[in-house]
Amino acid sequence: MKKYFIVTAIIILGISTLKAQNTDQNMPRLVKKGQSVQLWVDNKPFLILGGELGNSSASSADYMKPIWPKLKKMDVNTVFTPVYWELMEPAEGKFNFRLLDDAILSARKNNIKLALLWFGSWKNSMSCYAPAWVKTNILRFPRAEDKNNVKQEILTPFSKNNLLADKQAFVKLSEHLKTFDGKMHTVIAIQVENEIGMLPNARTYDAGANRAFRQTVPQLLLNYLKNNKDNLLPETKAIWAGNGYQTSGNWEEIFGKSLATEELFMAWYYARYVNEIAQAGKKAYNLPMYLNAALNAPGKKPGEYPSAGPLPQVMDAWKAGAPAIDIFAPDFYNPDFKHWSDLYTRSASSLFIPEIRFEPGVDAKAFFAFGNYNCISFSPFSIESTQKPEAEPIGKTYHILKQVTPLLTRYNHADAIRGFLCNKDSSAQKTTLGNYVLTITHEYKLGWEVGAKNPVWPQTGVLIINTAPNEYYVAGTGVVITFEPVLKGRAGFLSIDEGSFINDQWVPRRRMNGDQDHQGRHVRIPVDEYSIRHVKLYSY
Ligand code: DGJ
């Protein structure tokens, strides 16, 4: 009898393993959970604690050798690494995947995942990574032109030849990934192009573009506008309503004569181009695909900044025109982190940050982003430039975030997580979470720390997860949190423990009920300390 059960169990196990292989459960994918989207890797929710390489590092496997251990030291779990079209297809139709394969093998050795950056037709507006056989054949691969018809080193998206050449290379890349990595899934996402954006005018004036600008607005976009009339982003609404909600005519007839119309027009055609590439790539190997944007500097007009990339003001065009792109992502080199994060999460439930300036305070922003925006990716740019990986605040932060990832992904669909950034100038921030109203301040606001006298305070940040009516996990650096019951009375701490998650189990270490919580008055994580506190409260 016992033997029978064992045999049956083995058969069932075998069948389910087979099934898992057939449906490829381990394929990296985006999964909708409630209102939010999760990235699943190796069949479980995954948060990218990433780092993007400087542009040229990945062009030499040898140069990369000492970088891998640095990344490991910072607990980076995903490296954003370029794939350069010019090096991958140096002669038309002749492909070389040596650099990519080497990156994949090195990543595997270090137990790190990769997100690939397809430096194809465009890299920061320009076409600097197009192969020489593309760059030198302007007739076959036409360029964008400015108002005076001066050609730019920017491939125009109004050329079938440009699209075809890029698409063929991208499909080869996808096919290669399927063969080389289709079982191990080291590569978990692809960025299709890099910071697309039109310069030096809001649109290109090449012949193809001029023709398209005079033609009627494509039906696909018009249908999107009509079907989503009540839910359009305010910028789209403004430009369409401003001209009386026209539904037929060319771009200026429908949206009026303005730079905003030109940017929308450009965004639409960039989107269609990228969509075709991403769609073809996914057909070969269905990885999550995203596209990043260079955020426009305040006060600049379209054409003065790299225009028409997946920016908030033209996001409706991108969503309608490029459904094969799963996520549109901001690159943060702009100080107003909250402002742009809010804009990107108007029309998306999760924030994906492929690049953020690697500077002091980036650690605090990571806590804030994962706590406040259902963030699925965070990644300082040129992360390998650090000389002291073991002392990097972002490494200490990732060490904490790695531990709370299971909690973050378990609770992020419920209204159970908050994130905060604290500066010298920010006033106390309040939030209702579970049974309590929480007040969050910078640690130096207590006034008794020596550092509080410094003219400049480090930016600090925290995320708070409410796991039971009277229970919280607090992870971050440099904050003080007080609690009051939502209903009535006062809050007291039963316990505040500092500890860690080991194999997903909470292991308390220090009990913090004396000076560390000011004798039961607050939860505090000092500046320069990165840690997790488990907090249990009662009210009286
Ligand atoms: C954003 C780009 O996407 C990166 O490739 C790099 O050029 C950085 N800017 C440099 O700051």
Coordinates of C-alpha atoms and ligand atoms in Angstrom, one line a residue, residues 52 55 119 123-124 194-195 292 331 333 355 381, ligand 1:
E52 CA 22.9 50.1 -14.4
N55 CA 27.5 52.9 -21.0
F119 CA 21.0 50.3 -27.8
K123 CA 20.4 56.0 -27.4
N124 CA 19.7 59.3 -25.7
N194 CA 17.2 54.0 -24.8
E195 CA 15.8 57.4 -23.9
N292 CA 12.8 54.5 -20.4
D331 CA 15.1 57.9 -15.6
Y333 CA 18.4 62.8 -13.0
E355 CA 18.1 54.6 -13.9
F381 CA 23.3 54.5 -12.9
Ligands
DGJ1 C1 20.7 58.5 -19.2 C2 21.0 57.4 -20.2 O1 20.0 56.6 -20.4 C3 22.3 56.7 -19.9 O2 22.6 55.8 -20.9 C4 23.4 57.6 -19.6 O3 23.7 58.3 -20.8 C5 23.0 58.6 -18.5 N1 21.9 59.3 -18.9 C6 24.2 59.5 -18.2 O4 23.9 60.4 -17.2

